[in-house]
XYZ file of C-alpha atoms in Angstrom:
607
model
C 178.526 43.168 42.384
C 176.627 46.238 43.472
C 178.592 49.289 44.516
C 178.845 50.281 48.197
C 176.009 52.335 49.579
C 172.937 50.124 49.520
C 169.695 52.106 49.187
C 166.716 51.011 51.293
C 163.418 51.608 49.490
C 159.904 51.361 50.927
C 156.801 51.176 48.730
C 153.492 52.102 50.307
C 149.967 53.040 49.370
C 146.366 52.255 50.111
C 144.708 48.881 49.527
C 144.000 48.156 45.832
C 146.254 50.959 44.554
C 148.223 48.249 42.708
C 151.350 48.335 44.834
C 152.120 44.613 44.699
C 151.687 44.668 40.936
C 154.028 47.650 40.611
C 156.723 45.999 42.712
C 156.324 42.738 40.841
C 156.667 44.648 37.564
C 159.742 46.480 38.864
C 161.450 43.259 39.950
C 160.498 41.506 36.713
C 161.728 44.269 34.435
C 164.957 44.595 36.457
C 165.594 40.850 35.946
C 165.335 40.167 39.673
C 162.852 37.259 39.392
C 164.221 33.705 39.018
C 162.842 31.852 36.006
C 161.309 29.050 38.074
C 159.522 31.573 40.303
C 158.153 33.364 37.265
C 156.981 30.085 35.699
C 155.120 29.155 38.880
C 152.995 32.306 38.909
C 149.326 32.107 38.007
C 148.122 33.976 34.939
C 146.555 37.422 35.243
C 143.527 38.703 33.309
C 145.614 39.353 30.195
C 147.120 35.866 30.232
C 150.571 36.922 31.418
C 152.131 36.077 34.798
C 150.363 37.689 37.762
C 153.295 39.764 39.022
C 151.359 40.933 42.097
C 151.828 37.426 43.544
C 155.603 37.701 43.717
C 155.541 39.256 47.198
C 152.356 37.872 48.748
C 153.928 35.050 50.719
C 151.253 34.606 53.384
C 148.215 32.445 52.733
C 145.969 35.030 54.352
C 147.211 37.617 51.870
C 146.367 35.391 48.918
C 142.874 34.782 50.250
C 142.136 38.419 51.071
C 144.029 40.046 48.206
C 145.891 42.405 50.541
C 149.457 42.690 51.772
C 149.785 42.022 55.516
C 153.422 41.355 56.289
C 156.403 43.386 55.090
C 158.019 41.615 52.128
C 161.701 42.315 51.495
C 163.455 41.880 48.142
C 166.733 43.069 46.631
C 167.421 44.146 43.056
C 170.077 46.065 41.158
C 169.863 49.098 38.915
C 173.204 49.344 37.206
C 175.782 48.940 39.968
C 173.479 50.158 42.732
C 171.847 47.611 45.051
C 168.346 48.339 46.390
C 166.669 46.617 49.333
C 162.920 46.970 48.779
C 160.220 46.708 51.439
C 156.604 46.217 50.351
C 154.643 47.822 53.196
C 151.012 46.852 53.909
C 148.387 49.191 52.560
C 145.504 48.372 54.907
C 145.085 50.802 57.812
C 144.998 47.884 60.251
C 148.625 47.101 59.369
C 150.038 50.618 59.529
C 152.449 49.334 62.206
C 154.093 47.104 59.578
C 154.517 50.090 57.303
C 156.190 52.000 60.151
C 158.623 49.116 60.596
C 159.625 49.274 56.943
C 159.786 53.072 56.705
C 161.895 53.443 59.853
C 164.973 52.146 57.997
C 164.191 53.489 54.509
C 166.281 56.004 52.588
C 163.695 56.653 49.839
C 160.015 55.876 49.314
C 157.501 55.338 46.537
C 153.917 56.285 47.435
C 151.371 54.692 45.128
C 148.132 56.421 44.166
C 145.170 55.020 42.220
C 144.269 57.597 39.559
C 140.620 56.538 39.709
C 140.319 57.114 43.477
C 142.622 60.049 44.149
C 144.406 61.063 47.346
C 142.955 58.987 50.199
C 143.282 59.224 53.976
C 145.708 56.296 53.924
C 147.785 58.109 51.266
C 148.070 61.092 53.576
C 148.745 58.828 56.569
C 151.670 57.124 54.818
C 153.072 60.415 53.549
C 152.889 61.951 57.016
C 154.575 58.915 58.556
C 157.350 59.025 55.954
C 158.043 62.650 56.859
C 157.933 61.877 60.579
C 160.274 58.892 60.173
C 162.849 60.957 58.333
C 162.372 59.722 54.748
C 163.011 62.837 52.684
C 163.206 61.572 49.074
C 159.733 60.477 47.964
C 158.171 59.657 44.574
C 154.425 59.669 43.927
C 153.544 56.945 41.409
C 150.086 57.702 39.981
C 148.946 54.231 38.930
C 146.136 52.963 36.676
C 146.480 55.917 34.337
C 145.138 53.656 31.576
C 141.773 53.683 33.378
C 141.527 57.477 33.088
C 142.577 57.488 29.400
C 146.062 58.765 30.283
C 144.535 62.126 31.135
C 147.129 64.809 31.830
C 144.477 66.886 33.595
C 143.735 64.086 36.061
C 147.445 63.528 36.661
C 148.166 67.231 37.233
C 145.207 67.622 39.585
C 146.155 64.632 41.758
C 149.845 65.508 41.810
C 149.089 69.121 42.727
C 146.951 68.013 45.670
C 149.590 65.587 46.934
C 152.557 67.920 46.401
C 150.860 70.635 48.439
C 150.247 68.161 51.251
C 153.814 66.770 51.122
C 155.445 70.197 51.004
C 153.519 71.174 54.128
C 155.207 68.269 55.940
C 158.674 69.523 55.071
C 159.255 67.069 52.210
C 161.264 68.819 49.486
C 162.944 66.094 47.402
C 159.688 64.920 45.830
C 158.555 64.009 42.329
C 155.684 62.253 40.510
C 155.316 59.890 37.562
C 152.212 58.594 35.678
C 152.314 54.808 35.362
C 150.420 51.639 34.630
C 151.929 48.934 36.795
C 150.104 46.184 34.946
C 151.397 47.306 31.550
C 154.792 48.518 32.749
C 154.296 52.053 31.400
C 156.905 54.481 32.771
C 158.196 51.880 35.218
C 161.391 50.926 33.361
C 160.618 52.034 29.809
C 159.053 55.353 28.851
C 155.413 55.026 27.730
C 154.081 56.133 24.367
C 150.788 56.945 26.125
C 152.310 59.941 27.956
C 154.062 62.108 25.363
C 153.155 65.078 27.562
C 155.230 63.755 30.506
C 158.865 64.897 30.510
C 159.939 63.575 33.909
C 161.928 60.414 34.683
C 160.599 56.870 34.715
C 160.428 55.138 38.072
C 163.724 53.318 37.445
C 165.420 56.495 36.203
C 164.364 58.264 39.405
C 165.675 55.411 41.541
C 168.954 55.316 39.617
C 169.445 59.036 40.314
C 169.117 58.483 44.079
C 172.394 59.435 45.763
C 174.116 56.824 47.901
C 173.183 57.138 51.585
C 175.710 59.366 53.286
C 177.638 57.779 56.108
C 176.878 59.381 59.444
C 179.230 62.277 60.025
C 180.017 63.981 63.303
C 181.668 62.618 66.435
C 182.165 58.916 67.099
C 179.140 57.034 68.482
C 178.632 53.288 68.967
C 176.053 51.366 70.998
C 177.509 48.281 72.674
C 175.781 45.130 71.401
C 177.798 42.646 73.435
C 180.844 42.300 75.661
C 183.173 39.591 74.317
C 185.531 37.829 76.684
C 188.227 35.459 75.423
C 190.711 34.047 77.858
C 192.027 36.012 80.815
C 193.169 39.133 79.008
C 190.717 39.896 76.206
C 187.583 41.991 76.714
C 186.109 43.428 73.537
C 183.147 45.792 73.231
C 181.313 44.824 70.050
C 178.932 46.982 68.044
C 178.224 48.789 64.792
C 179.532 52.324 64.478
C 176.603 54.709 64.169
C 178.619 57.819 63.406
C 182.088 59.269 63.127
C 185.499 57.660 63.114
C 187.577 55.950 65.802
C 191.313 55.258 66.038
C 193.597 53.650 68.639
C 194.446 56.215 71.292
C 191.118 58.090 71.036
C 189.527 59.014 74.370
C 185.995 57.629 74.764
C 183.263 58.324 77.275
C 181.066 55.420 78.381
C 177.449 56.495 78.814
C 175.289 56.781 80.817
C 177.918 56.254 83.582
C 180.244 58.960 82.235
C 183.535 57.136 82.855
C 186.350 57.515 80.338
C 188.996 55.272 78.762
C 191.136 55.208 75.625
C 190.984 52.832 72.658
C 193.820 50.292 72.798
C 192.844 48.196 69.742
C 190.200 48.018 67.017
C 189.525 44.339 66.381
C 187.736 42.717 63.446
C 187.509 39.190 62.069
C 190.137 40.106 59.493
C 192.549 41.606 62.014
C 193.242 44.858 63.818
C 192.478 48.197 62.169
C 194.151 51.581 62.364
C 190.801 53.295 61.808
C 187.084 52.424 61.652
C 184.176 54.528 60.407
C 180.376 54.650 60.422
C 178.699 51.465 59.240
C 181.507 49.108 60.253
C 180.976 46.361 62.830
C 183.969 46.181 65.151
C 185.131 45.236 68.633
C 186.980 47.817 70.737
C 189.522 46.922 73.409
C 190.048 49.711 75.944
C 193.251 50.620 77.720
C 191.825 49.931 81.168
C 189.094 47.947 82.860
C 185.865 49.944 83.137
C 182.281 48.864 83.754
C 180.600 48.484 80.349
C 177.452 46.479 79.514
C 175.186 45.853 76.536
C 173.152 49.001 75.905
C 175.888 51.422 76.949
C 177.110 53.934 74.378
C 180.744 54.638 73.536
C 181.243 58.223 72.360
C 184.026 60.656 71.619
C 184.976 62.077 75.025
C 185.013 65.642 73.728
C 181.514 65.430 72.159
C 179.285 62.941 73.990
C 175.513 62.742 73.373
C 173.052 63.969 75.968
C 171.821 61.710 78.762
C 168.299 62.115 80.169
C 165.284 60.225 81.520
C 162.427 62.604 80.605
C 161.451 63.332 77.003
C 158.834 64.621 74.638
C 158.429 62.230 71.725
C 156.293 61.629 68.657
C 154.546 58.271 68.969
C 152.758 55.986 66.521
C 150.496 53.664 68.515
C 150.538 50.153 67.045
C 148.399 48.104 69.434
C 144.701 47.274 69.375
C 144.739 47.999 73.119
C 144.698 51.713 73.875
C 147.676 53.450 75.407
C 147.341 53.780 79.177
C 149.279 56.772 80.565
C 151.128 55.735 83.708
C 151.467 52.070 82.693
C 155.030 50.781 82.562
C 156.238 49.590 79.153
C 159.660 48.426 78.016
C 161.357 51.103 75.920
C 163.973 49.731 73.536
C 166.336 52.232 71.951
C 169.163 50.654 70.006
C 170.679 47.979 72.213
C 169.338 49.439 75.459
C 166.082 48.415 77.170
C 164.612 50.357 80.094
C 161.207 50.653 81.765
C 159.252 53.738 80.677
C 155.887 55.367 81.276
C 153.819 57.724 79.156
C 153.306 60.680 81.448
C 151.021 62.959 79.450
C 149.512 62.736 75.988
C 150.176 66.211 74.645
C 148.263 66.009 71.365
C 146.910 63.690 68.698
C 147.463 64.603 65.043
C 144.604 64.513 62.562
C 146.015 62.558 59.611
C 144.068 64.501 56.970
C 144.512 68.063 58.205
C 147.590 67.856 60.416
C 145.600 69.626 63.128
C 146.773 68.935 66.690
C 143.874 67.870 68.887
C 143.741 67.304 72.650
C 143.713 63.659 73.737
C 144.197 61.544 76.848
C 145.203 58.329 75.115
C 146.124 56.811 71.734
C 144.181 54.104 69.898
C 145.438 51.827 67.102
C 147.298 53.802 64.378
C 146.972 57.108 66.220
C 149.835 59.533 65.821
C 150.719 62.239 68.307
C 153.098 63.605 70.906
C 153.497 62.582 74.538
C 155.935 62.831 77.427
C 158.022 59.848 78.493
C 159.448 59.111 81.916
C 162.173 56.441 82.091
C 163.283 54.470 85.130
C 166.928 55.131 84.241
C 168.708 57.776 82.139
C 169.791 56.861 78.605
C 172.135 58.416 76.043
C 170.115 59.844 73.162
C 169.962 62.267 70.268
C 166.840 63.866 68.782
C 165.427 61.670 66.005
C 165.904 64.496 63.503
C 169.664 64.162 64.120
C 170.002 60.404 64.556
C 167.590 57.553 63.861
C 169.735 55.154 65.846
C 169.839 57.231 69.034
C 166.444 58.907 68.681
C 164.101 56.123 67.521
C 162.587 53.616 69.923
C 159.845 51.026 70.290
C 157.526 50.399 73.234
C 156.862 46.806 74.331
C 154.077 45.485 76.570
C 155.802 44.018 79.611
C 153.287 41.212 80.050
C 152.638 40.058 76.462
C 155.924 41.167 74.797
C 153.812 42.785 72.047
C 155.337 45.801 70.317
C 152.713 48.447 71.052
C 154.274 51.642 69.769
C 157.112 53.282 67.880
C 158.491 56.653 68.813
C 160.870 59.420 67.853
C 162.490 61.540 70.556
C 161.992 65.252 69.996
C 163.927 66.637 72.971
C 164.667 66.090 76.650
C 162.380 67.926 79.034
C 164.009 70.710 80.993
C 163.201 69.110 84.329
C 165.371 66.141 83.312
C 168.337 68.406 84.148
C 166.807 70.369 87.018
C 165.266 67.478 89.001
C 168.003 65.169 90.260
C 168.144 62.613 93.076
C 169.181 64.076 96.424
C 171.689 61.994 98.359
C 170.398 61.496 101.928
C 172.569 61.074 105.017
C 170.180 58.687 106.770
C 169.370 55.591 104.714
C 166.543 53.036 104.833
C 168.702 50.413 106.587
C 169.344 52.797 109.487
C 165.655 53.637 109.827
C 164.689 49.953 109.716
C 167.364 49.096 112.313
C 165.952 51.761 114.619
C 162.582 49.991 114.415
C 164.158 46.558 114.730
C 162.468 45.215 111.609
C 162.805 44.690 107.877
C 160.847 46.978 105.497
C 158.125 45.114 103.621
C 155.171 45.711 101.302
C 152.243 43.297 101.557
C 150.004 43.904 98.545
C 146.406 42.651 98.919
C 144.610 42.335 95.558
C 141.174 40.973 94.724
C 137.633 41.845 93.730
C 135.600 44.374 95.650
C 134.015 42.563 98.597
C 136.583 39.755 98.649
C 137.822 40.884 102.079
C 141.088 42.704 101.374
C 140.628 45.597 103.780
C 139.088 43.414 106.484
C 142.035 41.012 106.428
C 144.638 43.771 106.122
C 143.091 45.558 109.122
C 143.335 42.378 111.234
C 146.951 41.902 110.131
C 147.697 45.516 111.064
C 146.349 44.913 114.589
C 148.408 41.725 114.972
C 151.597 43.469 113.853
C 150.987 46.282 116.322
C 150.510 43.820 119.179
C 153.798 42.169 118.159
C 155.578 45.523 118.468
C 156.118 45.979 114.734
C 155.727 49.283 112.897
C 153.178 49.016 110.091
C 150.849 51.273 108.136
C 147.794 50.403 106.057
C 146.874 52.006 102.719
C 143.229 51.347 101.861
C 141.811 51.988 98.398
C 138.779 54.004 99.483
C 140.758 56.074 101.990
C 143.482 56.999 99.504
C 140.867 58.000 96.920
C 139.440 60.482 99.437
C 142.733 62.398 99.521
C 145.816 61.735 97.409
C 143.870 60.230 94.496
C 140.594 62.117 94.765
C 141.197 63.566 91.288
C 141.075 60.118 89.660
C 138.043 58.339 88.255
C 137.634 54.673 87.328
C 138.643 54.521 83.688
C 141.444 52.100 82.828
C 143.886 55.016 82.570
C 142.815 56.357 85.975
C 143.130 52.910 87.549
C 146.669 52.630 86.191
C 147.597 56.021 87.646
C 145.883 55.152 90.947
C 148.124 52.109 91.433
C 151.252 53.896 90.218
C 150.847 56.601 92.852
C 150.109 54.113 95.608
C 153.149 52.024 94.687
C 155.361 55.093 94.895
C 153.924 56.000 98.306
C 154.487 52.435 99.517
C 158.093 52.573 98.335
C 158.687 55.816 100.238
C 157.203 54.233 103.354
C 159.593 51.289 103.093
C 162.392 53.858 103.024
C 161.131 54.824 106.485
C 161.551 51.188 107.580
C 157.818 50.417 107.721
C 155.772 47.341 106.897
C 153.188 48.641 104.403
C 149.846 46.881 103.974
C 148.289 47.889 100.626
C 144.634 46.901 100.121
C 143.568 47.828 96.583
C 141.596 45.968 93.920
C 144.562 46.677 91.574
C 142.906 44.804 88.694
C 145.771 44.769 86.167
C 148.742 42.417 86.273
C 151.002 44.991 84.595
C 150.601 47.532 87.402
C 151.060 44.946 90.159
C 154.225 43.737 88.439
C 155.466 47.317 88.119
C 154.801 47.860 91.837
C 156.848 44.754 92.683
C 159.742 45.910 90.514
C 160.179 49.326 92.144
C 160.526 47.731 95.590
C 163.810 46.380 96.911
C 164.378 42.662 96.200
C 162.550 40.442 98.676
C 160.430 43.285 100.062
C 157.215 42.740 98.092
C 154.607 40.096 98.927
C 151.499 39.690 96.773
C 148.415 38.282 98.495
C 145.495 37.318 96.274
C 142.333 37.637 98.351
C 140.178 35.375 96.218
C 136.455 34.711 96.165
C 134.057 33.800 93.330
C 132.124 36.670 91.765
C 128.835 35.151 92.940
C 130.095 35.166 96.534
C 131.267 38.793 96.553
C 128.054 39.875 94.829
C 126.038 38.124 97.516
C 127.988 39.987 100.191
C 127.818 43.384 98.413
C 128.339 45.240 101.690
C 128.560 48.617 99.956
C 125.817 47.940 97.417
C 128.274 48.511 94.570
C 127.489 45.371 92.559
C 123.774 46.163 92.606
C 124.472 49.646 91.284
C 126.900 48.279 88.670
C 124.354 45.728 87.441
C 121.844 48.569 87.167
C 124.252 50.563 85.007
C 124.803 53.245 87.628
C 128.559 52.549 88.006
C 130.665 52.515 84.852
C 133.871 50.473 84.596
C 133.172 48.507 87.764
C 135.696 45.686 88.162
C 134.215 42.230 87.665
C 131.125 43.576 85.893
C 132.098 46.080 83.187
C 135.864 46.087 83.646
C 138.146 43.020 83.803
C 140.074 41.705 86.784
C 143.339 39.925 85.963
C 144.025 37.486 88.810
C 147.680 36.890 89.767
C 149.177 33.803 88.156
C 151.649 33.116 90.951
C 150.985 35.230 94.055
C 153.070 34.760 97.191
C 149.852 33.723 98.947
C 146.308 32.990 97.848
C 143.519 32.980 100.427
C 140.029 31.801 99.487
C 137.674 33.849 101.629
C 134.716 31.744 100.555
C 136.305 28.840 102.447
C 137.866 30.544 105.495
C 137.125 33.281 108.017
C 138.900 36.661 107.945
C 140.754 35.630 111.123
C 142.015 32.439 109.472
C 143.093 34.395 106.401
C 144.930 36.908 108.614
C 146.768 34.007 110.306
C 148.034 32.871 106.885
C 149.228 36.387 106.017
C 151.003 36.769 109.385
C 152.800 33.482 108.716
C 153.908 34.792 105.325
C 155.167 38.050 106.832
C 157.086 36.322 109.622
C 158.804 34.052 107.119
C 159.801 37.082 105.025
C 161.127 38.946 108.086
C 163.313 35.962 108.997
C 164.957 35.798 105.558
């Protein structure tokens, strides 16, 4: 059985560098390939088993000859167990490589001696440094194709070492190999008498066991276990430090404190537990604790904040949209988050920081993050568990980005909610009504503003206090600095939603008439309102109908190419799937549509 301290290894490199062959060779020569698996492999050019096929499990990979998914395998060197991840080499699948590298202790970067240091080589090396992998080996492959030239090896290694050292990587080495022939993989090669360094396996064997996280006790709560009337255990894996019965803990982000009564495991109670152990803690008193909370030593708790600067690797084919709400998942906690400002994008080759407003697929850079609720955290350089996060699209559930917290922004401490003496219920009671947001969405020319204006008049005649926010009017003042790109449209709706929320705090009925083309922003607007106080009205009409109306002449100009990003022509409109009300203005008059909206509002006010 392997000794404690499993080492997680990631292998990466560009397409056709021979990475799959190297890993297959490594597994084969370490006796980690079952005999029946080896017998089933097709023959390679030399007539032996094609070891590159050991990890290519997907049919698409076999057809294309590239690695797409991350393949995981375990093998032993002596008494040390290694968990190996074969990361994709193609730029399109950099996100998969990030997934593998985010948990790696050491890395092997493969380089084709005939092609040299490529952009993807530099990309992977930069990502390894950013993700905290400090021990890295450069395997210069296909040395047989350059006649085992020491000059070629020294030149390529010198170029890469200079690049790696500039990223802060210090525990680095290089080895000349031929993955196909097995030279310098396990056994030393007779073709490189000039090379005095270790073989790949020797270098791996010399890797120290991963150190257990030191410092104060930290554990993210994965679940709350209840058993019978008296048992309530807080389950999780200890990220750092040690805990004992009697220790005082602080529960974050709430800040309440309690002491450890028992440390429970499947095998019985413990007198002590340390980093890496999965346990369940029973506290000495009942306190409010949920999944995602963090238990920490009371005398040394982590910071709590909701504004950060972070390094981000963008992993989606859809560009980042500053202002759009994404799910941020850090450890066991999930919270809504927005990218506030893209600070810089990093040039992979030169490391130069360049100005940018967004990130595209595989871009790397820094940005600010604004969260809807504070979270306990640590800078990624100090803790992967409490500093690394992923971003998830709230509509599609696609993982769109991975990030590393650098630090909390200063205004996270200086800008805090002010408790007000007069609340929204008192203001609404003074007006004798319930606050409400009625959100009219639809194509330009569908009739949103016309209907909302009629509804506003009806509410006034009924003695109700309402206000109307019209898209064109707001763009003449509050949002006059915004254009019509997707990012500007996202910010336009975010600001309007915040204004509408403030107006409901004043007890008003707010009529919002905006195209608001994206489902994500409309959903985000609904979620920041109080429950039951948001009504979505889809003012619907076929594109041909609204074009025929074209009161403002906008469709004509858009068709002529004079208006870029015009919704319905050059920019998409995402109709609501389940609005609270849909009115078809091609089949009813504005007055009839207003009657339907008034009925909806009255029903909501009665609830």
